[in-house]
Short mmCIF file of C-alpha atoms in Angstrom, two decimals:
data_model
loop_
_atom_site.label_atom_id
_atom_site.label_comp_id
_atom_site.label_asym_id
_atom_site.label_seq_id
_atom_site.Cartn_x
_atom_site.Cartn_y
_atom_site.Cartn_z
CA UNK A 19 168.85 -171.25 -55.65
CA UNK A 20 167.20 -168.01 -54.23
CA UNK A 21 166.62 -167.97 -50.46
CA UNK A 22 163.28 -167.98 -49.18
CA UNK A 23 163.37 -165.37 -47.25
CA UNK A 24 165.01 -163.05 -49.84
CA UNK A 25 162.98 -164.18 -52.89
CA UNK A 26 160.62 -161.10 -53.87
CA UNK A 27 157.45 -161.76 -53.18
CA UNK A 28 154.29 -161.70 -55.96
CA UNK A 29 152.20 -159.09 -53.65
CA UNK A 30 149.35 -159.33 -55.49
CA UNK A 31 146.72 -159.81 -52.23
CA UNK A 32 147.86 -156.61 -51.98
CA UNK A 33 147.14 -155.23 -55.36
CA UNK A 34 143.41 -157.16 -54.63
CA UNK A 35 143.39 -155.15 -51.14
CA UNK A 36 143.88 -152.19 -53.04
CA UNK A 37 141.67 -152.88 -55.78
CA UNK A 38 139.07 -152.76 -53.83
CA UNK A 39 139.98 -149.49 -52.50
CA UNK A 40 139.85 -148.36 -55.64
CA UNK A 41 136.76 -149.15 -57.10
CA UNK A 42 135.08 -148.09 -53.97
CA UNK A 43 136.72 -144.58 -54.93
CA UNK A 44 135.18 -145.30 -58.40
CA UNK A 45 131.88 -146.62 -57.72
CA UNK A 46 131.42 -144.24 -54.94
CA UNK A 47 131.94 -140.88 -56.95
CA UNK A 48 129.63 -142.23 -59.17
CA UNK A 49 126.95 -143.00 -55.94
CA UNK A 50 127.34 -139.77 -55.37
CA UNK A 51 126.89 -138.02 -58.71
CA UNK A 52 123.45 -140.35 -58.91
CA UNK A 53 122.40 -139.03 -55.07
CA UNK A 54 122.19 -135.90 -57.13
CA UNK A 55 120.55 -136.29 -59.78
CA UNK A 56 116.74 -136.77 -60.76
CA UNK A 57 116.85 -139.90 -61.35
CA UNK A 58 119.25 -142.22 -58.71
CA UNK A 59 120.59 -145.20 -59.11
CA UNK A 60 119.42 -146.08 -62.36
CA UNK A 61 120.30 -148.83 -64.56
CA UNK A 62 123.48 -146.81 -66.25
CA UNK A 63 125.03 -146.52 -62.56
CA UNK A 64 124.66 -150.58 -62.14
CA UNK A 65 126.05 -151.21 -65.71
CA UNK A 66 128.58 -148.89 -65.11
CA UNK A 67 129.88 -150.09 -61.32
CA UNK A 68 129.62 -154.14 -62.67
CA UNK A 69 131.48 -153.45 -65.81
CA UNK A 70 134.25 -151.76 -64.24
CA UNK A 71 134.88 -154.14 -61.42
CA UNK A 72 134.86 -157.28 -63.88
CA UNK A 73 137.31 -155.04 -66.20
CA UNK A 74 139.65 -154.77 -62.83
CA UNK A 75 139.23 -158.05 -61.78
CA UNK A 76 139.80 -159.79 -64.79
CA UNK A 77 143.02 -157.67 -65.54
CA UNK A 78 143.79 -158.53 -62.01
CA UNK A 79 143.52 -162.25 -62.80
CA UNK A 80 145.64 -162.61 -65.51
CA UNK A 81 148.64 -160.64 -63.51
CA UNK A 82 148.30 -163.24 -61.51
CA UNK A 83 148.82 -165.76 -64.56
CA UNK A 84 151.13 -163.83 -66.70
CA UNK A 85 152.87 -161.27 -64.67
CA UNK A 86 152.69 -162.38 -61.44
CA UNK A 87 155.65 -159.90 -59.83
CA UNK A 88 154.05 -156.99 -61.29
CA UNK A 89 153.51 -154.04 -59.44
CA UNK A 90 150.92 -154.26 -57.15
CA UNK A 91 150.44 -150.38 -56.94
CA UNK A 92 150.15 -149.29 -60.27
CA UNK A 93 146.34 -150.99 -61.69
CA UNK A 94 144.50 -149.48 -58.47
CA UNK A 95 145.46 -146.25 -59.00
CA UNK A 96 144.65 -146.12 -63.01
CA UNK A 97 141.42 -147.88 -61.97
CA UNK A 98 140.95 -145.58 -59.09
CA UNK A 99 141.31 -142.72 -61.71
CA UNK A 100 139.38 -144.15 -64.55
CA UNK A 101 136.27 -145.09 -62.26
CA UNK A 102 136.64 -140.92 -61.28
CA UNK A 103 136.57 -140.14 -64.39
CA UNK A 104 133.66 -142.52 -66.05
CA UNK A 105 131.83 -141.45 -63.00
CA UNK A 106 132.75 -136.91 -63.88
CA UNK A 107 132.13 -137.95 -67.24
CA UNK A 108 128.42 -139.02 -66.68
CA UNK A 109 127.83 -136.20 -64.40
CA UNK A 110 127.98 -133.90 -67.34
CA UNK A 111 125.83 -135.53 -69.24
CA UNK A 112 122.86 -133.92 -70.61
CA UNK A 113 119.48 -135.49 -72.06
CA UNK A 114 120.11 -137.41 -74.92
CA UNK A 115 124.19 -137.24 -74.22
CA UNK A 116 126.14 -140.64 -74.78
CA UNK A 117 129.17 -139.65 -73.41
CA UNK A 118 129.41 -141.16 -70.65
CA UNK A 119 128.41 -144.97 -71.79
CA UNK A 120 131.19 -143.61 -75.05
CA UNK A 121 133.67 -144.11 -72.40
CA UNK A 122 132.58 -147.29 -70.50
CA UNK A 123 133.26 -148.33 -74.09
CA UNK A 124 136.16 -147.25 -74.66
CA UNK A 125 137.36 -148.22 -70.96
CA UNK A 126 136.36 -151.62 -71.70
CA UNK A 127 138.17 -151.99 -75.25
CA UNK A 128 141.12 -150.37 -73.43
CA UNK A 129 141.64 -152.68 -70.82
CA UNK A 130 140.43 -155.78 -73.09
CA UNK A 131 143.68 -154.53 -75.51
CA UNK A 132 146.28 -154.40 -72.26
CA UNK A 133 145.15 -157.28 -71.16
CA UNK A 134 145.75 -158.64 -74.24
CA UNK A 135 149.38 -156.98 -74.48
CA UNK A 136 150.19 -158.65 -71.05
CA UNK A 137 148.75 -162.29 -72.15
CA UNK A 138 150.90 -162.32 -75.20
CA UNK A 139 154.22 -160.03 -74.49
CA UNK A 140 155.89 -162.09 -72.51
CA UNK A 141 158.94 -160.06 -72.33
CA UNK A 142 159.17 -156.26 -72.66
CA UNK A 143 162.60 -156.98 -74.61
CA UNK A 144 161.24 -158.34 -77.87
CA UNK A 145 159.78 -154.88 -78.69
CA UNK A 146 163.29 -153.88 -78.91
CA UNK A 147 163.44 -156.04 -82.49
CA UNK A 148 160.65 -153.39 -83.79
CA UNK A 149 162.46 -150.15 -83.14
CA UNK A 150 162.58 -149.00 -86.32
CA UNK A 151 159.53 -150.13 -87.31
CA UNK A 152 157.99 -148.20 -84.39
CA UNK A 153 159.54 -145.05 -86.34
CA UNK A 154 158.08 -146.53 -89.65
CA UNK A 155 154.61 -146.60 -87.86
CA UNK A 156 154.84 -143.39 -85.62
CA UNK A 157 155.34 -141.63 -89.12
CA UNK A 158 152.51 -143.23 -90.90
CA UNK A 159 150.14 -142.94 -87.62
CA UNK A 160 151.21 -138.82 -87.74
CA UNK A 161 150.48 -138.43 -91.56
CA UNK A 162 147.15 -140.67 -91.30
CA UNK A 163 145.28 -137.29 -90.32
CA UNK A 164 146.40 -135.51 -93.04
CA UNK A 165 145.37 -138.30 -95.87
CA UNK A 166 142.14 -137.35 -97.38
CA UNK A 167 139.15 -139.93 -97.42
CA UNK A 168 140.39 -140.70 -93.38
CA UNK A 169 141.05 -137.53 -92.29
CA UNK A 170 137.82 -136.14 -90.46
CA UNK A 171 139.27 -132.58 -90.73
CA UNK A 172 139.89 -129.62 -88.52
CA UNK A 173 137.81 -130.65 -85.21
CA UNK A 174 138.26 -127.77 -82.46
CA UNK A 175 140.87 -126.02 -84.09
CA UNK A 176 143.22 -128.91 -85.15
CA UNK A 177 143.43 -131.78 -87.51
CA UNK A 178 144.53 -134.84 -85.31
CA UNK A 179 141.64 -136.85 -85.97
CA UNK A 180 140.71 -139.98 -88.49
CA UNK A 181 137.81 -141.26 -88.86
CA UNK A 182 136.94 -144.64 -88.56
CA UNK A 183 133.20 -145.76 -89.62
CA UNK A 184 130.97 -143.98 -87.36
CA UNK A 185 133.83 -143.08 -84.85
CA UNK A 186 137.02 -140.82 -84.63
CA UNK A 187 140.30 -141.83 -83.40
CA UNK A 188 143.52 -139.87 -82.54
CA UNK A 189 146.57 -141.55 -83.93
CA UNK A 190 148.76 -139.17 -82.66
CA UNK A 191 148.22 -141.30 -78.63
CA UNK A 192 149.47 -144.64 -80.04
CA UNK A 193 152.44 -142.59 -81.74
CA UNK A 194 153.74 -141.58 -78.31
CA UNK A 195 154.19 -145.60 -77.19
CA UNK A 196 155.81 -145.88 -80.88
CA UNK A 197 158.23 -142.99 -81.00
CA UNK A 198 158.94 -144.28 -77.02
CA UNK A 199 159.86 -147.89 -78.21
CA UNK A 200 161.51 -146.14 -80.67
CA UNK A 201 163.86 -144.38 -78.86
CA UNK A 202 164.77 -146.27 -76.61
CA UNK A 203 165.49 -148.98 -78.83
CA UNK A 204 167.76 -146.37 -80.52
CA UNK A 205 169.17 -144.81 -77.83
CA UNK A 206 169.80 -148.15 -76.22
CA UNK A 207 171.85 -149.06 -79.28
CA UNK A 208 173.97 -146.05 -79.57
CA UNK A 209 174.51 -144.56 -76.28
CA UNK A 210 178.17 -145.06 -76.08
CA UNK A 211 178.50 -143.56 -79.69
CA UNK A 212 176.74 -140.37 -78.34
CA UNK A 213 177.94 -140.52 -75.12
CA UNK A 214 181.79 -140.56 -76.06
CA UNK A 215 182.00 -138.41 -79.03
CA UNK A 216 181.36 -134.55 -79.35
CA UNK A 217 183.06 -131.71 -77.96
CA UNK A 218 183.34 -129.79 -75.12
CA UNK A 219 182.56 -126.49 -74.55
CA UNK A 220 183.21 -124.90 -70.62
CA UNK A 221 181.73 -127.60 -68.59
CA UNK A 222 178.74 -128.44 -71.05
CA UNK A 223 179.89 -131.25 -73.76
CA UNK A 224 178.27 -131.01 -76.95
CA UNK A 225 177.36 -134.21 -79.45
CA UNK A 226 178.85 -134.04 -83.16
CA UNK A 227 176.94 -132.71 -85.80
CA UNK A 228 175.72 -135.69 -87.31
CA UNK A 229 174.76 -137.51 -83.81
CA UNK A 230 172.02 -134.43 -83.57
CA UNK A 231 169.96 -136.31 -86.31
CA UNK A 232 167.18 -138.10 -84.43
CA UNK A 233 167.17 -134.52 -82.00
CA UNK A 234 166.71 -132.50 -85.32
CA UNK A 235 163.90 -135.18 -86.23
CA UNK A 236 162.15 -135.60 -83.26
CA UNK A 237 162.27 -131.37 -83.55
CA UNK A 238 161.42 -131.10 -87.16
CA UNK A 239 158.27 -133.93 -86.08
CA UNK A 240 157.09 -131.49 -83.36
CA UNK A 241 157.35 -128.76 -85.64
CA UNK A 242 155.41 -130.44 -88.42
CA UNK A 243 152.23 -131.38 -85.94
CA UNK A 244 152.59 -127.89 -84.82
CA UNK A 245 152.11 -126.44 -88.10
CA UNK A 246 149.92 -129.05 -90.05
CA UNK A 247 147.76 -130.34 -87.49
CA UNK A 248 147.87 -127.15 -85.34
CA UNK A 249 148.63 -129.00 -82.02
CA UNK A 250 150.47 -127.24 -79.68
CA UNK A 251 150.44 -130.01 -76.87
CA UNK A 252 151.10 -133.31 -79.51
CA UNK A 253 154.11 -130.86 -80.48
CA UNK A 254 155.58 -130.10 -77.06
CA UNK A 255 154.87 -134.21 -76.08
CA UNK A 256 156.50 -135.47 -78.57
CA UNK A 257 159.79 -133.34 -78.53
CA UNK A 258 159.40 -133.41 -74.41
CA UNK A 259 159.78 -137.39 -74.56
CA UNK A 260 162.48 -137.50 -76.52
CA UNK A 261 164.48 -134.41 -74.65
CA UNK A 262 164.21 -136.81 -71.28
CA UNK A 263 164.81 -140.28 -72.65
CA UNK A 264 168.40 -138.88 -74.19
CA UNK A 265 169.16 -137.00 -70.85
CA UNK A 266 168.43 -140.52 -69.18
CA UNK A 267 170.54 -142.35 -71.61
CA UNK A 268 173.37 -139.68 -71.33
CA UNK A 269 173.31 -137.85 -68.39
CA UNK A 270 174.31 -134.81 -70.52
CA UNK A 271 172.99 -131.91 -69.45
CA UNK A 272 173.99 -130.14 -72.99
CA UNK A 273 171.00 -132.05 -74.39
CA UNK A 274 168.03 -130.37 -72.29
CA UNK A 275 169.94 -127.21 -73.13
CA UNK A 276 169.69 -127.95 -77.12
CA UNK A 277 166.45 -128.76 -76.57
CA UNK A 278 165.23 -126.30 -74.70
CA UNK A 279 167.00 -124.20 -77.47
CA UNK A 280 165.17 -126.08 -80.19
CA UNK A 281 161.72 -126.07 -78.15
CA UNK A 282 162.08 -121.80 -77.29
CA UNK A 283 163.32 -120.83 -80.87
CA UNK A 284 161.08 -123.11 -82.80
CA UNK A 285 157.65 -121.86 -80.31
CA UNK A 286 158.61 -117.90 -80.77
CA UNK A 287 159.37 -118.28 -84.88
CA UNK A 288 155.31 -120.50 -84.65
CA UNK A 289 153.85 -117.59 -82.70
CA UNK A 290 154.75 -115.10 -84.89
CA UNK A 291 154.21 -117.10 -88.66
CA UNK A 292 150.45 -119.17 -87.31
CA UNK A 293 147.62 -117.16 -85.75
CA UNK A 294 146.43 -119.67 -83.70
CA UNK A 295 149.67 -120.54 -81.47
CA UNK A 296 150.04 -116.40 -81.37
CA UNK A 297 146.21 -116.66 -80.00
CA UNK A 298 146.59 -118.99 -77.19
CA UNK A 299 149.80 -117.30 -75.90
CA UNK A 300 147.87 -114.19 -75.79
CA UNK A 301 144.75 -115.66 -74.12
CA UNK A 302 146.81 -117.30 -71.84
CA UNK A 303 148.80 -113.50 -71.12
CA UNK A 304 145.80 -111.27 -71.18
CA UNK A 305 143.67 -114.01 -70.05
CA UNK A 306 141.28 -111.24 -68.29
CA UNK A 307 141.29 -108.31 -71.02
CA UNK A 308 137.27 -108.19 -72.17
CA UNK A 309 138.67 -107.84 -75.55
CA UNK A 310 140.55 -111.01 -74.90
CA UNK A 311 138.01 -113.19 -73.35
CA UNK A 312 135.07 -112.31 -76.07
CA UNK A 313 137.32 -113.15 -78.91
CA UNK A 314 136.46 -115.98 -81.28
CA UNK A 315 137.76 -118.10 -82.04
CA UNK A 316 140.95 -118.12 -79.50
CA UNK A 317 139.37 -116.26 -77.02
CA UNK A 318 140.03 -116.70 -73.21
CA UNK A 319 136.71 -117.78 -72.11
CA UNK A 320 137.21 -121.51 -71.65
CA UNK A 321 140.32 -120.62 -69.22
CA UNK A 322 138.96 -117.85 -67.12
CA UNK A 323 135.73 -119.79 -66.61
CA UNK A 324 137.74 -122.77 -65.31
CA UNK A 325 139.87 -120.70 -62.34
CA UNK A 326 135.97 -119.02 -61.45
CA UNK A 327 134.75 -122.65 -61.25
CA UNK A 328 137.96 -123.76 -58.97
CA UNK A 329 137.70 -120.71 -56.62
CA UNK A 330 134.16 -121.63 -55.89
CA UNK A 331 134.93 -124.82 -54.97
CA UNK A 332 137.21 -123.51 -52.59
CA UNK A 333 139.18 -126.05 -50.02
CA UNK A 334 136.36 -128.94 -50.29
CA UNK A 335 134.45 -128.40 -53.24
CA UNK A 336 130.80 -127.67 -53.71
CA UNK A 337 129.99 -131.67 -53.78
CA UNK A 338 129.69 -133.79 -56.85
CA UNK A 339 126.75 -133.40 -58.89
CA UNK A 340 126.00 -130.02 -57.09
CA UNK A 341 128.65 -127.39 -58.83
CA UNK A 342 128.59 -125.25 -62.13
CA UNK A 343 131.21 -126.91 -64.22
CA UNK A 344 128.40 -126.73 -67.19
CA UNK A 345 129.62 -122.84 -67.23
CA UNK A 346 132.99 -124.19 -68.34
CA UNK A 347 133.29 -125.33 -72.02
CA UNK A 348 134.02 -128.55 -72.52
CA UNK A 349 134.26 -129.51 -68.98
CA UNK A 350 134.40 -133.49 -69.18
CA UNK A 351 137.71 -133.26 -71.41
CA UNK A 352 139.94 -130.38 -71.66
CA UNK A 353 138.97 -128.95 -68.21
CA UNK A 354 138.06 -131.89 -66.27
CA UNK A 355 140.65 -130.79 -63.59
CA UNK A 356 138.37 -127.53 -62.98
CA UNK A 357 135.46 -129.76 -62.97
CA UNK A 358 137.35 -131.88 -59.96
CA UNK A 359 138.51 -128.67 -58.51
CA UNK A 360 135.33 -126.87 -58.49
CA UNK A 361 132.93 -130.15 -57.33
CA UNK A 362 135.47 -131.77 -54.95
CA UNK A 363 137.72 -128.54 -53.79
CA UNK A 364 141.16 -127.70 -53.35
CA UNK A 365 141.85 -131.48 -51.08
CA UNK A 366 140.24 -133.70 -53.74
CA UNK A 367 142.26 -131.67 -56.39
CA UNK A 368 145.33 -132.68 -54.60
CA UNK A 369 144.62 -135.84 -54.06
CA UNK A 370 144.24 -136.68 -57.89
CA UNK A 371 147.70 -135.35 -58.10
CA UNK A 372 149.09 -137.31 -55.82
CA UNK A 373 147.81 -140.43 -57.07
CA UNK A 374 148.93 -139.07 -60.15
CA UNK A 375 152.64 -138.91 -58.50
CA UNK A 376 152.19 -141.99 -57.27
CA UNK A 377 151.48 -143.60 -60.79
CA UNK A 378 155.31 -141.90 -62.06
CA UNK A 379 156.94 -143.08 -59.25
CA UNK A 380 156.06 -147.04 -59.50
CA UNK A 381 156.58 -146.41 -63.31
CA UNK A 382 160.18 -145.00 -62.65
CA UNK A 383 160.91 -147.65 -59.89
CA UNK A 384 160.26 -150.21 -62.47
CA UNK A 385 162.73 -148.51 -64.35
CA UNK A 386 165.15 -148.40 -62.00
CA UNK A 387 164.97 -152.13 -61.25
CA UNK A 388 165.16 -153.69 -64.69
CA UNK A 389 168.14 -154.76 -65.47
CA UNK A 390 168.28 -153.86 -69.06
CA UNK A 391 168.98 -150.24 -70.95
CA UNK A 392 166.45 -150.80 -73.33
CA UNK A 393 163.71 -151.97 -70.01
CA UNK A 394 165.06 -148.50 -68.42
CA UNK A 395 164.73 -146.46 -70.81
CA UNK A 396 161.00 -147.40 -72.25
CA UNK A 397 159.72 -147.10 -68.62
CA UNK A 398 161.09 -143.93 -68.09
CA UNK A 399 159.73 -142.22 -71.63
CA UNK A 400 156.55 -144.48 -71.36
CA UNK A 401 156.04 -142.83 -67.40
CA UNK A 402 157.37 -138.97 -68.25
CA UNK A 403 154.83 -139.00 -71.23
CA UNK A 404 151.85 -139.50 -68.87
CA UNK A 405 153.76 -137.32 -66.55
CA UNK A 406 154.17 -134.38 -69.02
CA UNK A 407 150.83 -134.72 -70.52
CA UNK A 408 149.67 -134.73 -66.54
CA UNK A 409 151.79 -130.91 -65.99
CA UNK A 410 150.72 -129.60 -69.41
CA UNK A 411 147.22 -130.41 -68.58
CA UNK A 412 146.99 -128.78 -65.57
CA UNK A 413 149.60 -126.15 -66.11
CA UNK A 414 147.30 -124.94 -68.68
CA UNK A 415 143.87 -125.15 -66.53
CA UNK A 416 145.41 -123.24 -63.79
CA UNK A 417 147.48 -120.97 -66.49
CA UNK A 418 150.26 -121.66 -65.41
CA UNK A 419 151.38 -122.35 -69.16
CA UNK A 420 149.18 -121.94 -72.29
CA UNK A 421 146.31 -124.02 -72.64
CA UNK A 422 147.43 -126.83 -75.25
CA UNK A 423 144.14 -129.34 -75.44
CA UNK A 424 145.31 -132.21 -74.28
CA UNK A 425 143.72 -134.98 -72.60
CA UNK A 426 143.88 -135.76 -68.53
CA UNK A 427 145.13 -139.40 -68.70
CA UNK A 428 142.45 -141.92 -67.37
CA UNK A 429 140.19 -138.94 -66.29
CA UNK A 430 139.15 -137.34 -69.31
CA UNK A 431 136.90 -138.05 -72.62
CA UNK A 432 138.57 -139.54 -75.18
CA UNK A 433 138.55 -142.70 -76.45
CA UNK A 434 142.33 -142.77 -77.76
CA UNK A 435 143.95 -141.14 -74.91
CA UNK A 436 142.30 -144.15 -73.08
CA UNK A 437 143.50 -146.72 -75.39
CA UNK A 438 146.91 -145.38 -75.61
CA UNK A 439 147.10 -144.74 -71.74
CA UNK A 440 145.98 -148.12 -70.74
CA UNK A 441 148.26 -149.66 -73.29
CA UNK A 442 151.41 -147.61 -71.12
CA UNK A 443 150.24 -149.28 -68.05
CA UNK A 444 150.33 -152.84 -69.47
CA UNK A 445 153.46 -152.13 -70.95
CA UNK A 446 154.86 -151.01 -67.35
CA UNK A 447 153.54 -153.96 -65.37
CA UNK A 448 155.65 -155.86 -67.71
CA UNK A 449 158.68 -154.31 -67.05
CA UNK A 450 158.14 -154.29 -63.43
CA UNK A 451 157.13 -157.99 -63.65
CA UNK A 452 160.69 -158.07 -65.06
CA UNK A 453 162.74 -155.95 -62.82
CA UNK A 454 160.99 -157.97 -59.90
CA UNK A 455 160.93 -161.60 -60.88
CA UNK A 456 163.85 -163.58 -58.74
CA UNK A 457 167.15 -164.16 -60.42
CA UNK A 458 168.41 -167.62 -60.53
CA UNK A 459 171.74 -167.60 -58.73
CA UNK A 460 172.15 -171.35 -58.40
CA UNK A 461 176.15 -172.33 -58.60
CA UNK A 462 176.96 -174.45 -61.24
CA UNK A 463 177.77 -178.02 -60.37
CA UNK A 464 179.72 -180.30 -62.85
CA UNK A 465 176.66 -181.92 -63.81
CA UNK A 466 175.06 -178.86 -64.72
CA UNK A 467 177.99 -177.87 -66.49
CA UNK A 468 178.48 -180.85 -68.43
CA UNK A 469 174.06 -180.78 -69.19
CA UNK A 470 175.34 -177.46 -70.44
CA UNK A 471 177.78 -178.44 -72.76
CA UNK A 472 175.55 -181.07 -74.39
CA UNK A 473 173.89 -180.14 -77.25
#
């Protein structure tokens, strides 16, 4: 029997507390995008503001069902960044431009298909049974792309798109929860087998040969979307995910240094053989040369346009609905941190990050209370992938690292990153919901011994 005053508690009036704090976040960027514009308040900020808050709600009802120890952190702050976002989104919307309403859409689906996960899965362990299956898939979902009849061809530069009726989808986002089940499921299987067996060079210890297969995979896959589909941020995801979920398993420090090996070597030998990784390392390099910045395609424009934007925002931002960010190509995706920088300054730029940080954390303290390798391991990879994907995002807006194309999770346009991002946070209230539930740590009496033995 579990104590009453030690039991965990279910905390979920205080996810509904801070629900509400969220939306009002949401709801009120969007308030203020409308106080700006020509026409206020219209019917698309109503349908926009109900449909989000029933979306939260209802996923907020069936934690209380299904997952009732879940988290009680982690849904306000993805809907206090997807409300931002929807409400950014519409903000750049010109006449005649759907985008906005594209990703109420696609918020709604999102959150329809997590809730959906949660109602269904209940435990985050039976994935485990599909872990090489989830390599089966990850494969077919990276060569889908490339299959001609689906494939909707090079869009922007790269070939990561299918096309599905009137509507594109990016496999590649639902690959990263497949290759993470994956390898964890793997990893989780054969961790002593890698752990104990290599050899030892100075104070680094090396795997064998043959153990380096799914590192030389998971390389020769980030190599492949480099060259094929000519994405440089799927690549460095992809390989990134895999580099951290072996250190966790591990604690080998000779891993990050193969990878890093694997990640440097195989980047330098790209840049020189394919023009366009060569042409974002030198936009992101000579960033401000004229010749640079006019060049098309792979010119520096989009970059150097975003830091202008984010200077004139300065420490609180020019006010939403009242900046430039239309002077920054596509502003409501790839450079919707310069859009947040420029409207809502240096402070509202920081605090995005933070609720960003906030998001890892809770994802990593889930998987540091389950009390399975396999739980540990999938929350980690599931919470570094959103966490790499945040760093490579804005690394690359505020050039700190090349400018890869990826999406801002929750904030920016994109229908799959959505899908894919929302399914991560289902998958992580389960495993919290698992690392907090009580443990039953009842003695057993004779009687229950001998209802034990019974068949």
């Amino acid at each position: 029997m579990i104590k009453a005053d030690t039991a965990p508690k279910p905390r979920r009036n205080v996810e509904l507390a801070l629900l509400v704090l969220a939306l009002a976040v949401g709801i009120g960027a969007s308030a203020m995008v409308d106080l700006n514009s020509e026409t206020p308040f219209d019917s698309d900020f109503w349908f926009q503001s109900i449909l989000l808050a029933v979306a939260a709600f209802a996923f907020h009802v069936v934690l209380r069902i299904r997952a009732k120890y879940a988290d009680p952190v982690i849904l306000p702050i993805v809907v206090a960044l997807n409300g931002l976002g929807l409400a950014l989104i519409h903000r750049m919307d010109g006449p005649g431009d759907d985008t906005g309403n594209n990703q109420l859409r696609w918020t709604l689906i999102a959150v329809a298909v997590a809730i959906t996960a949660i109602w269904f899965l209940k435990d985050h362990r039976i994935l485990r049974r599909f872990t090489f299956i989830s390599l089966a898939a990850s494969a077919l979902l990276l060569v889908l792309p490339l299959v001609p009849g689906i494939s909707a061809g090079e869009v922007l530069g790269a070939s990561v798109w299918i096309r599905l009726g009137p509507m594109t989808f990016q496999p590649g986002e639902i690959a990263k929860i497949t290759l993470a089940i994956f390898f964890a499921g793997y990893l989780s299987s054969n961790r002593d087998l890698i752990l104990l067996a290599g050899r030892k060079i100075g104070p680094l210890q090396f795997p064998r040969f043959k153990d380096m297969g799914p590192m030389i995979t998971a390389w020769l896959v980030s190599i492949g979307v480099l060259v094929f589909q000519r994405d440089l941020g799927s690549s460095v995801l992809f390989f990134g995910l895999f580099i951290v979920m072996i250190y966790v398993a591990t604690s080998r420090i000779s891993w990050v240094v193969i990878g890093l090996a694997l990640i440097l070597g195989g980047g330098f030998v790209a840049s020189r053989i394919f023009s366009h990784v060569g042409f974002r390392l030198d936009s992101w390099w000579n960033a401000f040369t004229p010749e640079v910045y006019d060049r098309f395609p792979g010119g520096s424009r989009q970059i150097v346009q975003g830091l202008f934007g984010m200077a004139d925002g300065g420490l609180v931002g020019t006010g939403l609905g009242q900046g430039r960010p239309d002077l920054v190509p596509f502003a409501n995706s790839d450079m919707i941190i310069a859009l947040i920088g420029e409207e809502l300054g240096l402070i509202g730029l920081f605090a995005v990050v933070l609720l960003y940080l906030l998001l890892f954390t809770r994802g990593f303290r889930a998987a540091l209370g389950t009390r399975d390798a396999f739980g540990k391991l999938l929350a980690c990879g599931l919470s570094f992938a959103i966490a790499l994907q945040c760093f490579v995002v804005i690394g690359g807006v505020t050039r700190l690292i090349p400018l890869t194309g990826l999406t801002t999770p929750f904030l920016a346009a994109g229908g799959s990153s959505l899908l894919a991002n929302w399914i991560i946070v289902g998958l992580l209230l389960m495993i919290s919901h698992t690392a907090r539930s009580p443990i039953d740590t009842t003695p057993m009496t004779d009687a229950s011994s001998e209802a034990v033995k019974q068949p």
